[in-house]
Short mmCIF file of C-alpha atoms and ligand atoms in Angstrom, two decimals:
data_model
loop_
_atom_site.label_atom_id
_atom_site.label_comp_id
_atom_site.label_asym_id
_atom_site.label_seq_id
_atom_site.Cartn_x
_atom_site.Cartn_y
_atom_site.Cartn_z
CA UNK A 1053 0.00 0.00 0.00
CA UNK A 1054 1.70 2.59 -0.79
CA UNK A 1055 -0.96 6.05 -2.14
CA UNK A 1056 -0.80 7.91 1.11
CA UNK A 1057 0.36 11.05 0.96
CA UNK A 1058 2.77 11.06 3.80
CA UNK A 1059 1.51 14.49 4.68
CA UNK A 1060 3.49 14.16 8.55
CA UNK A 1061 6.57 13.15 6.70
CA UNK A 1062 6.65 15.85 4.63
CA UNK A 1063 8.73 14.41 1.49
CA UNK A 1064 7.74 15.77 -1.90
CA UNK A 1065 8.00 12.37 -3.78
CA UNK A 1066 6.06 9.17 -2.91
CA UNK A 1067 6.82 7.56 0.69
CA UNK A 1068 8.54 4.55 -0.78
CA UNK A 1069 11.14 6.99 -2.56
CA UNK A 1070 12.38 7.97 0.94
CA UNK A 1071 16.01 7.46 1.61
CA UNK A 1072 15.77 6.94 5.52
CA UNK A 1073 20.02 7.50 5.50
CA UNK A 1074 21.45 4.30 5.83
CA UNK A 1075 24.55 3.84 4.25
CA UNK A 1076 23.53 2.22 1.40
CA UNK A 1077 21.23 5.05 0.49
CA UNK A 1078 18.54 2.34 -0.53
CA UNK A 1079 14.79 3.49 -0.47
CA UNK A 1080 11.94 1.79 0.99
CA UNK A 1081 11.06 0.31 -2.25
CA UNK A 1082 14.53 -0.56 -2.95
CA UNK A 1083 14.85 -2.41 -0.12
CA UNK A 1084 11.60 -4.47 -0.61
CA UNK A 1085 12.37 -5.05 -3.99
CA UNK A 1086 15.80 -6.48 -2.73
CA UNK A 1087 13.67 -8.74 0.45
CA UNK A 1088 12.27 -10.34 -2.79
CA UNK A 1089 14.95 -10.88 -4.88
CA UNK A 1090 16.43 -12.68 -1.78
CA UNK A 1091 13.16 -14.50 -1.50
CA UNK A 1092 12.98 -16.02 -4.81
CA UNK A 1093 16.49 -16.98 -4.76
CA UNK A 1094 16.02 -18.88 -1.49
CA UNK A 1095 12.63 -19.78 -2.68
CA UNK A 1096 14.53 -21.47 -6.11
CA UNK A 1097 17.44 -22.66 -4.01
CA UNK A 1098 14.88 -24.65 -1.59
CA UNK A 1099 12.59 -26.32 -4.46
CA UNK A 1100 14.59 -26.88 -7.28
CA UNK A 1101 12.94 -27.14 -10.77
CA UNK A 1102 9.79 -24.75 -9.09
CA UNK A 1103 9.18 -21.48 -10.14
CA UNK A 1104 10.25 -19.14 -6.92
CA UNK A 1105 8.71 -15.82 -8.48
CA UNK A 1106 6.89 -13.38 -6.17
CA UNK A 1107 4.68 -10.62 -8.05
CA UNK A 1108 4.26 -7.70 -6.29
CA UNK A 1109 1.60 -5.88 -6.49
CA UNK A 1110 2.00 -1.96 -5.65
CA UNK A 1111 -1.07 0.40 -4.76
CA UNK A 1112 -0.65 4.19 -5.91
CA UNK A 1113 -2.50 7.45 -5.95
CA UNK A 1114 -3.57 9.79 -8.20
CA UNK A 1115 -0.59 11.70 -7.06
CA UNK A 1116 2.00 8.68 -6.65
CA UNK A 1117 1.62 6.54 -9.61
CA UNK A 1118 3.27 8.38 -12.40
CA UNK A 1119 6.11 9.37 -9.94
CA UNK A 1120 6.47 5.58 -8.54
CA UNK A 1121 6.16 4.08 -12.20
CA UNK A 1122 9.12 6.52 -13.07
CA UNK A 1123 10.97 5.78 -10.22
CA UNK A 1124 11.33 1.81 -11.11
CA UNK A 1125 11.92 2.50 -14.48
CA UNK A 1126 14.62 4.55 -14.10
CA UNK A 1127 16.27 2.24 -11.46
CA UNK A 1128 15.77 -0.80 -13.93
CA UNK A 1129 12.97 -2.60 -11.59
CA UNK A 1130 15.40 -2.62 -8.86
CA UNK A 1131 16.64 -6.24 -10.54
CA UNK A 1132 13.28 -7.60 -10.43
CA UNK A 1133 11.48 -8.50 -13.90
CA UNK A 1134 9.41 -5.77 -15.17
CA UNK A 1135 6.71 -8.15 -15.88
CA UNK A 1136 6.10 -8.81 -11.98
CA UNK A 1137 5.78 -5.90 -10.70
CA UNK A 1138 2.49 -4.52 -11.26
CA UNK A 1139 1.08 -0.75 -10.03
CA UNK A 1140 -2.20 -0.25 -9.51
CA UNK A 1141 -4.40 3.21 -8.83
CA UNK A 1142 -6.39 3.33 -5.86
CA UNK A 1143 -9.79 5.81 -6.24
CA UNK A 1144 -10.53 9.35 -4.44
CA UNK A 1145 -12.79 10.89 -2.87
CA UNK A 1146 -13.65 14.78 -2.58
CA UNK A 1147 -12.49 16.98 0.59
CA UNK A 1148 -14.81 18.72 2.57
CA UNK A 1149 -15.27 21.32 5.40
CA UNK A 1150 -16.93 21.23 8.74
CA UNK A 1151 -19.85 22.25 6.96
CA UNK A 1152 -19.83 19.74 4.69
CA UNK A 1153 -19.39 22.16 1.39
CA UNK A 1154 -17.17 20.27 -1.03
CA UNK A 1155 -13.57 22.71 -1.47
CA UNK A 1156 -12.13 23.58 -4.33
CA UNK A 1157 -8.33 22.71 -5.04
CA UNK A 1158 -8.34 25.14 -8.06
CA UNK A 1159 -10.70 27.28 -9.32
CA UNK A 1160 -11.51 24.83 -11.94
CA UNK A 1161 -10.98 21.47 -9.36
CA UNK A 1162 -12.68 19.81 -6.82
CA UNK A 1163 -9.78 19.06 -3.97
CA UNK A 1164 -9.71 15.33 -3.26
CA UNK A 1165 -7.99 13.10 -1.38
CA UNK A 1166 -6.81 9.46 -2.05
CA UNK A 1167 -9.47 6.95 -0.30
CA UNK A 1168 -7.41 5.33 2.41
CA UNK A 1169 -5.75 1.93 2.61
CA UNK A 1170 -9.12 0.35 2.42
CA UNK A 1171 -9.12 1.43 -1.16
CA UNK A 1172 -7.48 -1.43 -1.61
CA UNK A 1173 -10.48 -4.19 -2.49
CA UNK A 1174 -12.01 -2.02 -5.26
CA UNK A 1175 -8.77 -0.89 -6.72
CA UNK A 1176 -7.66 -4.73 -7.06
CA UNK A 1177 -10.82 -5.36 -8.33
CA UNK A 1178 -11.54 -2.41 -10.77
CA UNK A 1179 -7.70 -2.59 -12.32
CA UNK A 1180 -8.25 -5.84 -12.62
CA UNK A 1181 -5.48 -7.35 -10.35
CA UNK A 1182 -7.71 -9.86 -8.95
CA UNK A 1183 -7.79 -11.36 -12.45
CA UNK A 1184 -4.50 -11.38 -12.98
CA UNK A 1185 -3.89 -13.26 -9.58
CA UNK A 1186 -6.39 -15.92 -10.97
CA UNK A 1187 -4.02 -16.37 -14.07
CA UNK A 1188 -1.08 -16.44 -12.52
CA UNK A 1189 -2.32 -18.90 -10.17
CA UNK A 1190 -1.74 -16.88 -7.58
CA UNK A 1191 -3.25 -18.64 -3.81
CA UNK A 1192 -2.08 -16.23 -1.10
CA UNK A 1193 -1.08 -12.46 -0.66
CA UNK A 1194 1.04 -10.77 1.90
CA UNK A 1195 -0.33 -6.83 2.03
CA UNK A 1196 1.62 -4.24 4.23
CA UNK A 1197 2.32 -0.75 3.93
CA UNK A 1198 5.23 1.00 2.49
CA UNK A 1199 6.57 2.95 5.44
CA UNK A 1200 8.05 -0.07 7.57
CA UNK A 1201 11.95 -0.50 7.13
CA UNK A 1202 11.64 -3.75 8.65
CA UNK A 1203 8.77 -5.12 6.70
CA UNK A 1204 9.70 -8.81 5.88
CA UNK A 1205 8.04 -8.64 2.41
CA UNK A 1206 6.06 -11.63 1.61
CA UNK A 1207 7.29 -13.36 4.75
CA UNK A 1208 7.08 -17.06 4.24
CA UNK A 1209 6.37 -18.23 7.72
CA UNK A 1210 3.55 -15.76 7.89
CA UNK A 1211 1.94 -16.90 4.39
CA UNK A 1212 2.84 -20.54 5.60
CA UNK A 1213 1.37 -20.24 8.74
CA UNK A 1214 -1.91 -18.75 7.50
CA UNK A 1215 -2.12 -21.45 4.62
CA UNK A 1216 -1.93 -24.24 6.63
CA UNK A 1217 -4.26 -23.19 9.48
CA UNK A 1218 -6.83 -22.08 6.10
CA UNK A 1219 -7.33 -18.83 7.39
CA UNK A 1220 -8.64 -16.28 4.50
CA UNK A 1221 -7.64 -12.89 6.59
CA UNK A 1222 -4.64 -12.60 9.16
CA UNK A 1223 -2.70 -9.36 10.78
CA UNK A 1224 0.91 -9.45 12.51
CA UNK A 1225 0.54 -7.42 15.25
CA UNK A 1226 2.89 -6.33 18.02
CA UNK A 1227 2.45 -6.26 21.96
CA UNK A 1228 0.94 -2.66 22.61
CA UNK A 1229 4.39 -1.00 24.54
CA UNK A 1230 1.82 0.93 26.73
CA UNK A 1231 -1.71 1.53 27.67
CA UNK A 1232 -1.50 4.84 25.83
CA UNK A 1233 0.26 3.92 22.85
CA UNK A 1234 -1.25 5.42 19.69
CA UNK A 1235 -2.05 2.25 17.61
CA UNK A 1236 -5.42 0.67 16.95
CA UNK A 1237 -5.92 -2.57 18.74
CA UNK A 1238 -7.43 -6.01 16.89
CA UNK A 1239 -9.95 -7.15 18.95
CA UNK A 1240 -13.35 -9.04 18.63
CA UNK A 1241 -16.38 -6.45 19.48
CA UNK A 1242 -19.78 -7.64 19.53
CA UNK A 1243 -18.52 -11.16 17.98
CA UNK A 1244 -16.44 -9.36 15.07
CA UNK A 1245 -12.96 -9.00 14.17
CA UNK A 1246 -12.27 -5.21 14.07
CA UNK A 1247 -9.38 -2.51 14.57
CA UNK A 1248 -10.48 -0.38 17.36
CA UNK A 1249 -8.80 2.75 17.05
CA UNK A 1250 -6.68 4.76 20.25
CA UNK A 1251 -8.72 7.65 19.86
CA UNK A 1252 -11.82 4.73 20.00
CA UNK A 1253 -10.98 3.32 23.23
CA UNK A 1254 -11.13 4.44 26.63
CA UNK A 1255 -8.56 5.71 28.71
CA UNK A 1256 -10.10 2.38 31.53
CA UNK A 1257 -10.40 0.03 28.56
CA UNK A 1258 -7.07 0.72 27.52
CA UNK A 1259 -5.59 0.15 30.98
CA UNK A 1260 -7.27 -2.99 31.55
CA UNK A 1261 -4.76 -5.64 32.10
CA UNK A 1262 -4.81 -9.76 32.08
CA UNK A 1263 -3.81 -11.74 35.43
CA UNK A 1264 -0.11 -11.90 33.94
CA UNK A 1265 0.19 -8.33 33.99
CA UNK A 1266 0.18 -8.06 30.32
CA UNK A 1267 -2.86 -5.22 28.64
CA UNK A 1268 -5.67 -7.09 27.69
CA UNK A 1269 -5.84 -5.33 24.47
CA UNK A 1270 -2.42 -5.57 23.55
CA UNK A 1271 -2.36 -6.87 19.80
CA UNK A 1272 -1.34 -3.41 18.56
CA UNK A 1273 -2.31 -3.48 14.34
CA UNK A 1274 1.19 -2.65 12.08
CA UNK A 1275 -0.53 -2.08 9.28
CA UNK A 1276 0.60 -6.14 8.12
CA UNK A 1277 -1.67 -8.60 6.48
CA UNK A 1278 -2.42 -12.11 5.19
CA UNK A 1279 -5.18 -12.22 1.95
CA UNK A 1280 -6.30 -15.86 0.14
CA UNK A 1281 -7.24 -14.67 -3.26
CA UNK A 1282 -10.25 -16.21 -2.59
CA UNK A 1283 -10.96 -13.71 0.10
CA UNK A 1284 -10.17 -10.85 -1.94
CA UNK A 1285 -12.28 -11.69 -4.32
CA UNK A 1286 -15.26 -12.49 -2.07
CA UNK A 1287 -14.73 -8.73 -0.20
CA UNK A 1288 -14.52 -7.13 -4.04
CA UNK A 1289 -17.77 -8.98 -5.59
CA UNK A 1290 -19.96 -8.47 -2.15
CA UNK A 1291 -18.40 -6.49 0.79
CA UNK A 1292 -16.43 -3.81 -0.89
CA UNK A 1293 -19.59 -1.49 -0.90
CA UNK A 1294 -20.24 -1.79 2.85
CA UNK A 1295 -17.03 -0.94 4.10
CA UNK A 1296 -16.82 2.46 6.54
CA UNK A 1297 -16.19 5.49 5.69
CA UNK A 1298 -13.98 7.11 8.30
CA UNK A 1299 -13.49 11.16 8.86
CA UNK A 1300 -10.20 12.26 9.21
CA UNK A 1301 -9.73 15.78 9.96
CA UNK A 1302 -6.78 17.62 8.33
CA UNK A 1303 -5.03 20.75 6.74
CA UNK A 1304 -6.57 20.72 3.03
CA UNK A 1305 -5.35 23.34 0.53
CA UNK A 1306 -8.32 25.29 -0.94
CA UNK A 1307 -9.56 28.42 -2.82
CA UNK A 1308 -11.61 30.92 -1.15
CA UNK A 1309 -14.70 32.47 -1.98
CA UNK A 1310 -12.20 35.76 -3.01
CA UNK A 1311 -10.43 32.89 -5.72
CA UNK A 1312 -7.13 32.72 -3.53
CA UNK A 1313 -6.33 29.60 -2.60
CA UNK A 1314 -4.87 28.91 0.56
CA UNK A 1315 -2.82 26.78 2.07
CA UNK A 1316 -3.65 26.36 5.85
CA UNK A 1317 -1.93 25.75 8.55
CA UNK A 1318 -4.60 24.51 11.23
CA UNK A 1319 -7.18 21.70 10.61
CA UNK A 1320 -10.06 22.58 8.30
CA UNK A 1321 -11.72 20.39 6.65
CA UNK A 1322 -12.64 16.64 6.07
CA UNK A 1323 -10.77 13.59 4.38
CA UNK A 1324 -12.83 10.32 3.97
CA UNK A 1325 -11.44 7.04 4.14
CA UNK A 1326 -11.60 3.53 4.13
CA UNK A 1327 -9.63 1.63 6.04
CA UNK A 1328 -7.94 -2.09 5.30
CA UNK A 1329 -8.38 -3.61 8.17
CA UNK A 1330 -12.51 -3.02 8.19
CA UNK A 1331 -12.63 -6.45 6.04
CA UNK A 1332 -11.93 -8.55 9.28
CA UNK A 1333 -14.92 -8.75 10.19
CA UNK A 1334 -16.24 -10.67 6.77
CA UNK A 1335 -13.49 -13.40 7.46
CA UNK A 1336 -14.56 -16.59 8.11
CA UNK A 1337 -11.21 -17.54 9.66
CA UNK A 1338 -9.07 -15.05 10.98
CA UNK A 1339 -5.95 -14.89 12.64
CA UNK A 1340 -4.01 -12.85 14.58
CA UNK A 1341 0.30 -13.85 14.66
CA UNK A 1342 2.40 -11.63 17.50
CA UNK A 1343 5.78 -10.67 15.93
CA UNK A 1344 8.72 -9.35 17.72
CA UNK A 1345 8.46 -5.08 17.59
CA UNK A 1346 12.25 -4.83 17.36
CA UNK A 1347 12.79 -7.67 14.60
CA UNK A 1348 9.47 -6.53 12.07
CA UNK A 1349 7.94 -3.21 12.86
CA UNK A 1350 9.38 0.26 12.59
CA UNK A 1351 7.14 2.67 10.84
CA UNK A 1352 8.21 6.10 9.06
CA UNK A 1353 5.75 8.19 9.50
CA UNK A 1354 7.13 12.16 11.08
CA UNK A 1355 10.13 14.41 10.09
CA UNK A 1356 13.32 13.75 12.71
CA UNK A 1357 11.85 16.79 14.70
CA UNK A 1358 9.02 14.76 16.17
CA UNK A 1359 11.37 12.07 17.86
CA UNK A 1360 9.42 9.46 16.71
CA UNK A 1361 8.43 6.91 13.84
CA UNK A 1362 11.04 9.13 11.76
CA UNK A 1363 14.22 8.37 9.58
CA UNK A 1364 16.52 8.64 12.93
CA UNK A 1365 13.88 5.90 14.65
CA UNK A 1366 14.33 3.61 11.30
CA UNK A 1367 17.63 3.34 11.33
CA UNK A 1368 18.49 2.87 14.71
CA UNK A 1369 15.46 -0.05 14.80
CA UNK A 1370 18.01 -1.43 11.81
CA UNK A 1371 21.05 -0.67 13.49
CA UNK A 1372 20.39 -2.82 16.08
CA UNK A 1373 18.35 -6.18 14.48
CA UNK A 1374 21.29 -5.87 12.07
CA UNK A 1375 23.85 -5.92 15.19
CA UNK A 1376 21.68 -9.28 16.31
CA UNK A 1377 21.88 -10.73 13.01
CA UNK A 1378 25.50 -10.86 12.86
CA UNK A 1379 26.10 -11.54 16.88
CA UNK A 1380 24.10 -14.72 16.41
CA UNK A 1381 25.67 -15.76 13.64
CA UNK A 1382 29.15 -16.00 15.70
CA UNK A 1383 30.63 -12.23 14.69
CA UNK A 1384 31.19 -9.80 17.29
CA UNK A 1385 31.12 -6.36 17.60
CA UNK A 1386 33.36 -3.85 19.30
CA UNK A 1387 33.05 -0.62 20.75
CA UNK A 1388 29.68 1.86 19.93
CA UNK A 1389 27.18 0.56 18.46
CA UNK A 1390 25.47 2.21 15.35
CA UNK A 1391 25.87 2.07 11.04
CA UNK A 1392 25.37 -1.40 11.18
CA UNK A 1393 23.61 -2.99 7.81
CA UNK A 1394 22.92 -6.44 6.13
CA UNK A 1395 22.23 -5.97 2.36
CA UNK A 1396 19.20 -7.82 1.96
CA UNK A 1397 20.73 -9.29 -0.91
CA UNK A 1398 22.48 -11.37 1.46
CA UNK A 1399 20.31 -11.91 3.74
CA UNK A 1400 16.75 -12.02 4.03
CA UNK A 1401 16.14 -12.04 7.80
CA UNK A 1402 19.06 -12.84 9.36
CA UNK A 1403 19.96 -16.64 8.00
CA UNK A 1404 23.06 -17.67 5.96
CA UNK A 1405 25.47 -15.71 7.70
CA UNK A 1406 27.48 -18.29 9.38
CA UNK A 1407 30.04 -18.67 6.99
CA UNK A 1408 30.82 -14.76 6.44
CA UNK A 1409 30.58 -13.31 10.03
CA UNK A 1410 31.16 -16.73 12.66
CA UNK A 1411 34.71 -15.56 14.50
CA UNK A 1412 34.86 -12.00 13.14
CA UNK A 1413 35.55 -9.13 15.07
CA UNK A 1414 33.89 -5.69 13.62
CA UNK A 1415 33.75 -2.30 14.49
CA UNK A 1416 31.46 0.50 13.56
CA UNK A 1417 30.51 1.38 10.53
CA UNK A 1418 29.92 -2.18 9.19
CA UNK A 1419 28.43 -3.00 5.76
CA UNK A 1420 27.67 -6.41 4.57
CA UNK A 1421 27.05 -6.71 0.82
CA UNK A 1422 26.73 -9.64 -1.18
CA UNK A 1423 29.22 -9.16 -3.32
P1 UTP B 2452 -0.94 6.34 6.80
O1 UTP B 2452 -2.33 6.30 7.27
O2 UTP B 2452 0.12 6.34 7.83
O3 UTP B 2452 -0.81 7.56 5.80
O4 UTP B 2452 -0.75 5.10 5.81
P2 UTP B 2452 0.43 8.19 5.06
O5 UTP B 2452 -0.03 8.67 3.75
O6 UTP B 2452 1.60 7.25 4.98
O7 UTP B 2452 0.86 9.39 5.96
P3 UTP B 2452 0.06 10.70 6.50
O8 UTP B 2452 -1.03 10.19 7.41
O9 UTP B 2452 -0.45 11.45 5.32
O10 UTP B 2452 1.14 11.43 7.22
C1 UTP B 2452 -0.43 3.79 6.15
C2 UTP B 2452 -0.12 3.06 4.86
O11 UTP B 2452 -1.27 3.07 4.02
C3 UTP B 2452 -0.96 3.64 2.76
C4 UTP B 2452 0.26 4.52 3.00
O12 UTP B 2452 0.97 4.72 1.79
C5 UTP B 2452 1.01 3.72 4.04
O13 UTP B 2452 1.75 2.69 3.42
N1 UTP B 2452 -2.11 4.42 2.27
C6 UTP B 2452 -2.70 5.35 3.04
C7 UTP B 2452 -2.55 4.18 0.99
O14 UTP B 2452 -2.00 3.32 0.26
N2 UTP B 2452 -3.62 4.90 0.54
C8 UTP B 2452 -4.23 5.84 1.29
O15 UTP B 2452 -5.21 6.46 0.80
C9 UTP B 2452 -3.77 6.06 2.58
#
């Protein structure tokens, strides 16, 4: 998913452009792209004779697709083939005030806004992605967003998991760190699957805790998701038109009744979205899988000045998984710890580095490449 506009980041080009400042300089799309490439190779290495190919399907925006497309092209599909890779454009919906008047972007434009994640079901459907994933045979999806450095793309223990226990919707989530965390919780209301929201919940609800001392509702949602096909294509034939619209209240650039358009700089008017995670409660099996926080989930979300889910946060969350990967492996490493990365063209999530790393001693800045 990848057609927000990262308005709190504040980048000019499409999220997955970002360059978060590791050493490498790799982009959130390069280094998913590269998580597959490593994917298929083990995929190939493990089954011999099968054909290991991922295809990775990318949801853009109005204002992210021509920008994204160029993006790949010009960086040669990031090694992948062409041919599996395929964008998609999610829909929009217009902007409107607190008094519900539709505003203008230009004088001569309606201002609009993409239509959330949950844009998702009719976008696969309407581009005709679900079709595609019927000829290509094409059983189970892995759907997360684009702003997690750690996002183990198309993680095969997930998909395996979910296959084999025949569930048709799943979300990783991650133990909420404290009552007053702001992440949605997955929980079952009234007999439903759902993503209660931290502005949904109260402040007692939150706090509630289980005899073990852990929260009750802890399974904070990352934004990380198992699909069948099969579900997909059930929630785009019959469910897609009874998912929520949400409100989301935010600084939209308009024109004024005077023709000047303005660009404000407190909240004034109304976004609408859908959400992804509002198809839970149409599963007929549904899981829930808690992953490590400090091995799969580190979201970029703010500039550095917020101190939080920003570039400095990313890279230190990689720093230090990348400093685990090569201590269990045997290596060790001296003095401060910081610059530390694994090209993922080596490794995936940590395995195969034995041989390179097992009675090394490194120090700060280290960079493992595969070549
Ligand atoms: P967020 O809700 O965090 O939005 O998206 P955002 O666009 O990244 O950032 P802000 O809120 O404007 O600062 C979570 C994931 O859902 C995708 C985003 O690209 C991100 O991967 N998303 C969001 C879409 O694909 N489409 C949308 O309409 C909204």
């Amino acid at each position: 998913m990848a057609g927000g506009q990262g308005t709190r980041l504040g980048f000019a080009h499409p999220k997955g452009m970002y360059d978060i400042g590791l050493q490498s300089s790799k982009s959130l799309f390069r280094v998913q792209a590269e998580r597959i490439r490593k994917l298929q190779e083990l995929a190939t290495k493990q089954f011999p004779g099968k054909n290991g190919i991922i295809t990775w399907y990318i949801m853009t925006s109005e204002h992210t697709m021509l920008p994204t497309r160029t993006y790949f092209k010009e960086n040669n599909f990031f090694g992948l083939q062409e041919e599996n890779i395929h964008m998609f454009e999610q829909g929009s919906l217009p902007c409107f005030d607190f008094n519900g008047k539709i505003l203008l972007d230009q004088k001569h434009r309606i201002a609009k806004a993409p239509d959330g994640n949950g844009g998702l079901y009719r976008a696969l459907r309407d581009s005709g992605k679900l079709e595609d994933m019927k000829f290509r045979n094409i059983k189970y999806l892995h759907a997360h967003s684009v702003d997690n450095i750690l996002i183990k793309v198309a993680d095969p223990i997930f998909i395996g998991y979910c296959a084999l226990q025949k569930a048709d919707c799943a979300a990783k989530v991650v133990e909420k760190s404290h009552p007053n965390e702001a992440v949605g919780v997955v929980c079952m209301v009234d007999g439903k699957y759902q993503v209660v929201e931290y502005s949904e919940i109260t402040q007692k609800t939150a706090e509630m805790r289980n005899i073990d001392g852990r929260l009750t509702f802890s399974a904070g949602n990352i934004c990380n998701h198992y699909f069948s096909a099969e579900f997909l294509n059930k929630i785009g034939s019959t469910y897609e038109k009874a998912l929520k619209l949400h409100v989301a209240k935010k600084k939209i650039p308009f024109v004024d009744n005077a023709g000047k358009r303005i660009t404000p700089d407190k909240v004034n008017g109304i976004k609408i979205e859908k959400f992804v995670f509002d198809v839970f409660e149409f599963s007929d099996k549904f899981l829930t899988v808690e992953v490590a926080r400090d091995v799969e989930f580190s979201a970029l979300k703010n500039a550095d000045s917020a101190g939080k889910d920003c570039a400095s946060t990313a890279r230190k969350d990689i720093y230090n998984l990348h400093r685990k990967y090569i201590e269990n492996a045997g290596g060790k490493i001296e003095g401060h710890v910081e610059e530390i990365e694994i090209s993922p063209l080596l490794s995936y999530a940590g395995e195969g580095l034995e041989d390179i790393v097992k009675g090394n001693i490194y120090s700060c800045p280290i960079h493992l490449t595969s070549s």
